[in-house]
Coordinates of C-alpha atoms in Angstrom, one line a residue:
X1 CA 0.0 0.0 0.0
X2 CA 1.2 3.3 -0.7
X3 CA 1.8 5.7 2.0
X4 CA 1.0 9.4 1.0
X5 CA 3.2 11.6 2.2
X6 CA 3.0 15.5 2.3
X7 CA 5.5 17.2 0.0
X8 CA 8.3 19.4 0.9
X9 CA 6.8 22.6 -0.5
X10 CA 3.6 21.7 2.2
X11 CA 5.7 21.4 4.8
X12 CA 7.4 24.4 4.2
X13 CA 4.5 26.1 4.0
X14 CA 2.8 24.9 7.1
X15 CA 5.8 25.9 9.4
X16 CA 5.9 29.4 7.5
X17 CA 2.1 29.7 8.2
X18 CA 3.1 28.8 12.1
X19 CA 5.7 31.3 12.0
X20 CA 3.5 34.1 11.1
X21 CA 0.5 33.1 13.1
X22 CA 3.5 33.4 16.1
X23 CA 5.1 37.3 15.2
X24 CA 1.3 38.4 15.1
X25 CA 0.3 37.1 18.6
X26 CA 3.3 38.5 19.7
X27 CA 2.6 41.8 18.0
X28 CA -0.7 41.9 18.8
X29 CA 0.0 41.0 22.6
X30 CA 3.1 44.0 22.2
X31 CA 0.6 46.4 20.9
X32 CA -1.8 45.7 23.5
X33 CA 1.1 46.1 26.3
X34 CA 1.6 49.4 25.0
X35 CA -1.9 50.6 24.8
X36 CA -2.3 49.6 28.6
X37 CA 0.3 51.1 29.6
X38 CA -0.6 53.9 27.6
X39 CA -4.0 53.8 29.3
X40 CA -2.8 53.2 32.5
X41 CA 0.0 56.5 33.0
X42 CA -3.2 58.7 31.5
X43 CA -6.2 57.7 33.9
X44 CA -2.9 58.6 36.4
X45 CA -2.4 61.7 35.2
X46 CA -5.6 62.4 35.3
X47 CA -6.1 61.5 39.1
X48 CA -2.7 63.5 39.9
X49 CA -4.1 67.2 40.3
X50 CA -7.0 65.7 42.0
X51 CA -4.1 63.8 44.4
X52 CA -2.4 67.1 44.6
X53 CA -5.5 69.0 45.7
X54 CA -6.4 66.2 48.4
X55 CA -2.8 66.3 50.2
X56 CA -3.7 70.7 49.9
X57 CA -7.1 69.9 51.9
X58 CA -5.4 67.6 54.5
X59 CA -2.2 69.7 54.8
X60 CA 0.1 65.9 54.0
X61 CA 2.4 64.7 51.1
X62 CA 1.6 63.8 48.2
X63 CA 2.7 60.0 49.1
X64 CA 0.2 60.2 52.2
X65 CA -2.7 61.9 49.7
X66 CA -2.3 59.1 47.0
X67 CA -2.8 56.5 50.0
X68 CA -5.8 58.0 50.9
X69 CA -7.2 58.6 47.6
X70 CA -6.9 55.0 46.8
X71 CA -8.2 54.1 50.1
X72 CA -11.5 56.4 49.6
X73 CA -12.5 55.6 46.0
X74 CA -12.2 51.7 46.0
X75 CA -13.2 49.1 48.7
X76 CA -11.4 45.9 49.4
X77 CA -13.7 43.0 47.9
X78 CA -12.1 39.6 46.6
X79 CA -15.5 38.0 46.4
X80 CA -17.4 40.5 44.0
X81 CA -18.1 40.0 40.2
X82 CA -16.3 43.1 39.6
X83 CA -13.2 42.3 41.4
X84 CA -12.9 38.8 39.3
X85 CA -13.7 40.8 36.1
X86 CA -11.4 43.9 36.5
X87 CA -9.1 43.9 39.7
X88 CA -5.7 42.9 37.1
X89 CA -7.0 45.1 34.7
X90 CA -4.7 48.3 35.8
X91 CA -5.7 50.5 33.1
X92 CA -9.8 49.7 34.3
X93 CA -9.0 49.7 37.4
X94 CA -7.5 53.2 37.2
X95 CA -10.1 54.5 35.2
X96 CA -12.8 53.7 37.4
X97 CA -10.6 54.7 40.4
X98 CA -10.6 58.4 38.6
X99 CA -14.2 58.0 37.3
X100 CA -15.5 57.2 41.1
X101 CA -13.1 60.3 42.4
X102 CA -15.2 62.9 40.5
X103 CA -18.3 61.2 40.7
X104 CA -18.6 60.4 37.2
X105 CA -22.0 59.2 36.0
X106 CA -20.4 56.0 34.7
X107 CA -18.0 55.3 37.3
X108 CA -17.5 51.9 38.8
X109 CA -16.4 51.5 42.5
X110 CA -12.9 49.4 41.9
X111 CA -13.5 46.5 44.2
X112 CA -9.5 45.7 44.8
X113 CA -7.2 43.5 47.2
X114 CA -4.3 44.7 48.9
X115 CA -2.0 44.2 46.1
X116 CA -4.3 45.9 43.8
X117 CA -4.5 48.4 45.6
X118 CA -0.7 49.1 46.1
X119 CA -0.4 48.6 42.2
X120 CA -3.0 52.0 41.8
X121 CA -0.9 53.7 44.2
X122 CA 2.2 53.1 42.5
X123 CA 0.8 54.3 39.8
X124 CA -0.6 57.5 41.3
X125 CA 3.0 58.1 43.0
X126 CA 4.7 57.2 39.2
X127 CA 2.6 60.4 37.8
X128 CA 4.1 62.4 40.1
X129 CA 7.7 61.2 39.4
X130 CA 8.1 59.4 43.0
X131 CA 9.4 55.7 42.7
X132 CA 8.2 53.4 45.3
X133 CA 8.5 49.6 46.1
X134 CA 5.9 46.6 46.3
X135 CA 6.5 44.9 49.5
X136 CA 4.8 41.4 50.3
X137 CA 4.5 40.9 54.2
X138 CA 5.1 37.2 55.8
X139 CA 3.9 36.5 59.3
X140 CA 4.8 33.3 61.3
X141 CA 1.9 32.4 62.5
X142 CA -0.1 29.8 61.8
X143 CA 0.9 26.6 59.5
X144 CA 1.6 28.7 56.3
X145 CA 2.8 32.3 56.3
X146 CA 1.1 32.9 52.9
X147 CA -2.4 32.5 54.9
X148 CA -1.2 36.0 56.6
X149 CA 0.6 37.2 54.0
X150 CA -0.1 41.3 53.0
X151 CA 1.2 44.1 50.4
X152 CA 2.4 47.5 51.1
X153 CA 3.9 50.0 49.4
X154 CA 7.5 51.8 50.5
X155 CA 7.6 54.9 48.4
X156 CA 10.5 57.5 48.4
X157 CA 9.2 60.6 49.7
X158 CA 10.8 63.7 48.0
X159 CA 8.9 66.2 51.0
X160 CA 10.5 64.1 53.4
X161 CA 13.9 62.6 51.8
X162 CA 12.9 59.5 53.5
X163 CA 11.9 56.1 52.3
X164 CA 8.5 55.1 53.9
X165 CA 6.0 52.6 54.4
X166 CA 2.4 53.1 53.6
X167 CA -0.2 50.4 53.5
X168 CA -3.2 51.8 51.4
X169 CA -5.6 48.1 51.9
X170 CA -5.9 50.0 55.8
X171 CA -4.6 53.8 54.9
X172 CA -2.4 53.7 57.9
X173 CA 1.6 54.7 58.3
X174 CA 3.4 54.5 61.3
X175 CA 5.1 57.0 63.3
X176 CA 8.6 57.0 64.7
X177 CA 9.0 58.1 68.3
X178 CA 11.1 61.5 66.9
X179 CA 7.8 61.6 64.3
X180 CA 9.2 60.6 61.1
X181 CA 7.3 58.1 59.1
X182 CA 8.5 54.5 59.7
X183 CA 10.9 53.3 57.0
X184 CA 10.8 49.4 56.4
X185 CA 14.0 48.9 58.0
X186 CA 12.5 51.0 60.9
X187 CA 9.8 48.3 61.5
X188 CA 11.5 45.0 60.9
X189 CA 14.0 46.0 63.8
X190 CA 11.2 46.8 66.4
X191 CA 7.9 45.9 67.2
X192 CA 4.8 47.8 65.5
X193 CA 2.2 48.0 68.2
X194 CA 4.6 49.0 70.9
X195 CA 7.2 51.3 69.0
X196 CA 5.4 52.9 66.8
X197 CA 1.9 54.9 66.7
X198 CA -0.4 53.7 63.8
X199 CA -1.7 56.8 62.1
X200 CA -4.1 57.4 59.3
X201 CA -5.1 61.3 57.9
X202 CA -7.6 62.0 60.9
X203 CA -5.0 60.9 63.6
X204 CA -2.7 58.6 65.4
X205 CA -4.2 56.0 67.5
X206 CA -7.8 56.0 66.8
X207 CA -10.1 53.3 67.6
X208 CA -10.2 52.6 63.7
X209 CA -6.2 52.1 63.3
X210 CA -5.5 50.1 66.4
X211 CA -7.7 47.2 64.9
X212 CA -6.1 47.1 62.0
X213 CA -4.6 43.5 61.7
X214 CA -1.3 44.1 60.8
X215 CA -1.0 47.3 63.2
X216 CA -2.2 44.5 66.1
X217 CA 0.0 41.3 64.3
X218 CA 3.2 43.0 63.7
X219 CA 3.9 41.1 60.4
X220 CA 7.0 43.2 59.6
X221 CA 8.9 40.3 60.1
X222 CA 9.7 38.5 56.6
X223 CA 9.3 40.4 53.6
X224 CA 10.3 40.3 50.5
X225 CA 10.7 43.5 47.8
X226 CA 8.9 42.4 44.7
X227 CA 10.3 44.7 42.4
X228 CA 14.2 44.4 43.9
X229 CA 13.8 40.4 44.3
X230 CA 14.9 40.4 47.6
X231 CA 13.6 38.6 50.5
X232 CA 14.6 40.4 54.2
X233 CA 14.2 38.2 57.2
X234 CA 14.9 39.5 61.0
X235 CA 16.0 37.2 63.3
X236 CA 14.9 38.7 65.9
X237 CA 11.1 38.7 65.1
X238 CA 10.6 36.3 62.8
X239 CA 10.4 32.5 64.5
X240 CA 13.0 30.8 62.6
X241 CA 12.7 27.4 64.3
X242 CA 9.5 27.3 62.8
X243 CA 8.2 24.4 60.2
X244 CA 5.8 24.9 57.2
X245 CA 3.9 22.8 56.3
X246 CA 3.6 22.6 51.9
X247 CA 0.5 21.0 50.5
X248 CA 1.4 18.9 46.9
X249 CA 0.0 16.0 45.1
X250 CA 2.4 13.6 46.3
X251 CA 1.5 14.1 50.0
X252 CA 2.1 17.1 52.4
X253 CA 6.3 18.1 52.5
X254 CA 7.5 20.4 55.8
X255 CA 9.6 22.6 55.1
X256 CA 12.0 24.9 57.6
X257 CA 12.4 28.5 57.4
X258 CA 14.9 29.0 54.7
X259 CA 14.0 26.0 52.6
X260 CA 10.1 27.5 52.6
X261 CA 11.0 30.7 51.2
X262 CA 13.2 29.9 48.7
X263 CA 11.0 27.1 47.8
X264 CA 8.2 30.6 47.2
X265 CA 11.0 33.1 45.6
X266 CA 13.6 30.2 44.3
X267 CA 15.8 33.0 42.7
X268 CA 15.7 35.3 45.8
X269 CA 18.5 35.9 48.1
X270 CA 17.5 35.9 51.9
X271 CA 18.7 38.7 54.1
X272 CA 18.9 38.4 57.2
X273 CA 19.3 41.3 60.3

């Protein structure tokens, strides 16, 4: 029996037709990268004069006004339709975080996670020219640190010269004893509820800040900078004779300290103080 085979020219053809078919989904996906980055930095420049009147009328920086700005116009929500439709879109997200600001008759309240809402304050803080850090938060308690785990934001204040921690998901900073904002450094060596006072725009120590739960759980303890690749570790907080315990298809493995977050951030060095 004869086998019929396709001829040369086919072939040829076929992986050509592949080859295309691959340069225009990557175009495609390129162009759209631009465009919602293009979106994105306008719906922030937009919001920017609205940030800079907001830090007027409360008298702060413009760090503290974009952490309350994003704080006011969206609500944390990881159950809504909205928040499984939009919250990784950053261009809707910041749309709708500017439509909601000025009341717009189409605006859509961004329903947003912490991380979410550290990525719309980056972006507010990016319009203004100030460059700022995602920082994921690790606690040790419980049986997996990810189960506490939380996102802030350390932005480089140019009205203060100082790097500082704001956490937008409960629009609070902290306050050094001399009344400087709390650096990460500054809370990884000492203990938040005790050393620090929790503040928000209204005040310092209101009933509102002090139940917080990472004002009450201190979980500066293990964090690592997303956009550096680091992960910091203090000894002195963090439990590191702890075991964690990772859930895979082959049965449950523990893991120690050091083996746990590297197994999370494999390329990340671990620094500890």
């Amino acid at each position: 029996m004869r086998r019929l085979l396709p001829s040369k020219r086919k072939i040829t053809l076929a992986a050509c037709t592949f080859v295309a078919i691959g340069f225009v989904t990557y175009g495609a996906l390129t162009v759209k990268d631009w465009y919602d980055a293009d979106e994105a930095e306008k719906f922030a420049e937009l919001s920017r004069p609205l940030v800079q009147a907001l830090a007027k009328e409360l008298d702060v920086p413009y760090v503290d006004a974009a952490r309350v700005f994003v704080f006011r116009n969206t609500d944390h929500d990881m159950e809504s339709d909205w928040y499984k439709a939009h919250a990784e879109d950053l261009p809707y997200v910041l749309e709708h975080l500017y439509k909601t600001a000025i009341s717009a008759s189409d605006a859509e309240r961004p329903d947003l996670a912490c991380g979410w809402r550290v990525k719309a304050m980056k972006s507010l803080l990016a319009a203004d020219g100030i460059s700022a850090d995602t920082v994921y938060l690790y606690n040790d308690t419980g049986a997996d640190p990810n189960q506490n785990s939380h996102v802030v934001i350390e932005a480089s204040n140019p009205e203060t010269g100082r790097l500082e921690v704001h956490d937008v998901d409960f629009n609070v900073k902290y306050l050094r004893s001399d009344g400087a904002t709390a650096s990460l450094s500054d809370l990884m060596k000492s203990t938040v509820p005790s050393d620090f006072r929790t503040c928000d725009e209204s005040g310092c120590l209101t009933d509102r800040v002090l139940k917080t739960t990472v004002g009450k759980n201190d979980f500066y303890k293990g964090v690592y900078y997303r956009d550096r690749d680091v992960f910091l570790l203090s000894r002195s907080k963090f439990d590191i004779e702890k075991t964690f315990t990772i859930h895979r298809i082959r049965g449950d493995e523990v893991m120690d300290v050091y083996d746990y977050f590297n197994y999370i951030y494999p390329n990340a060095p671990i620094v500890e103080f």
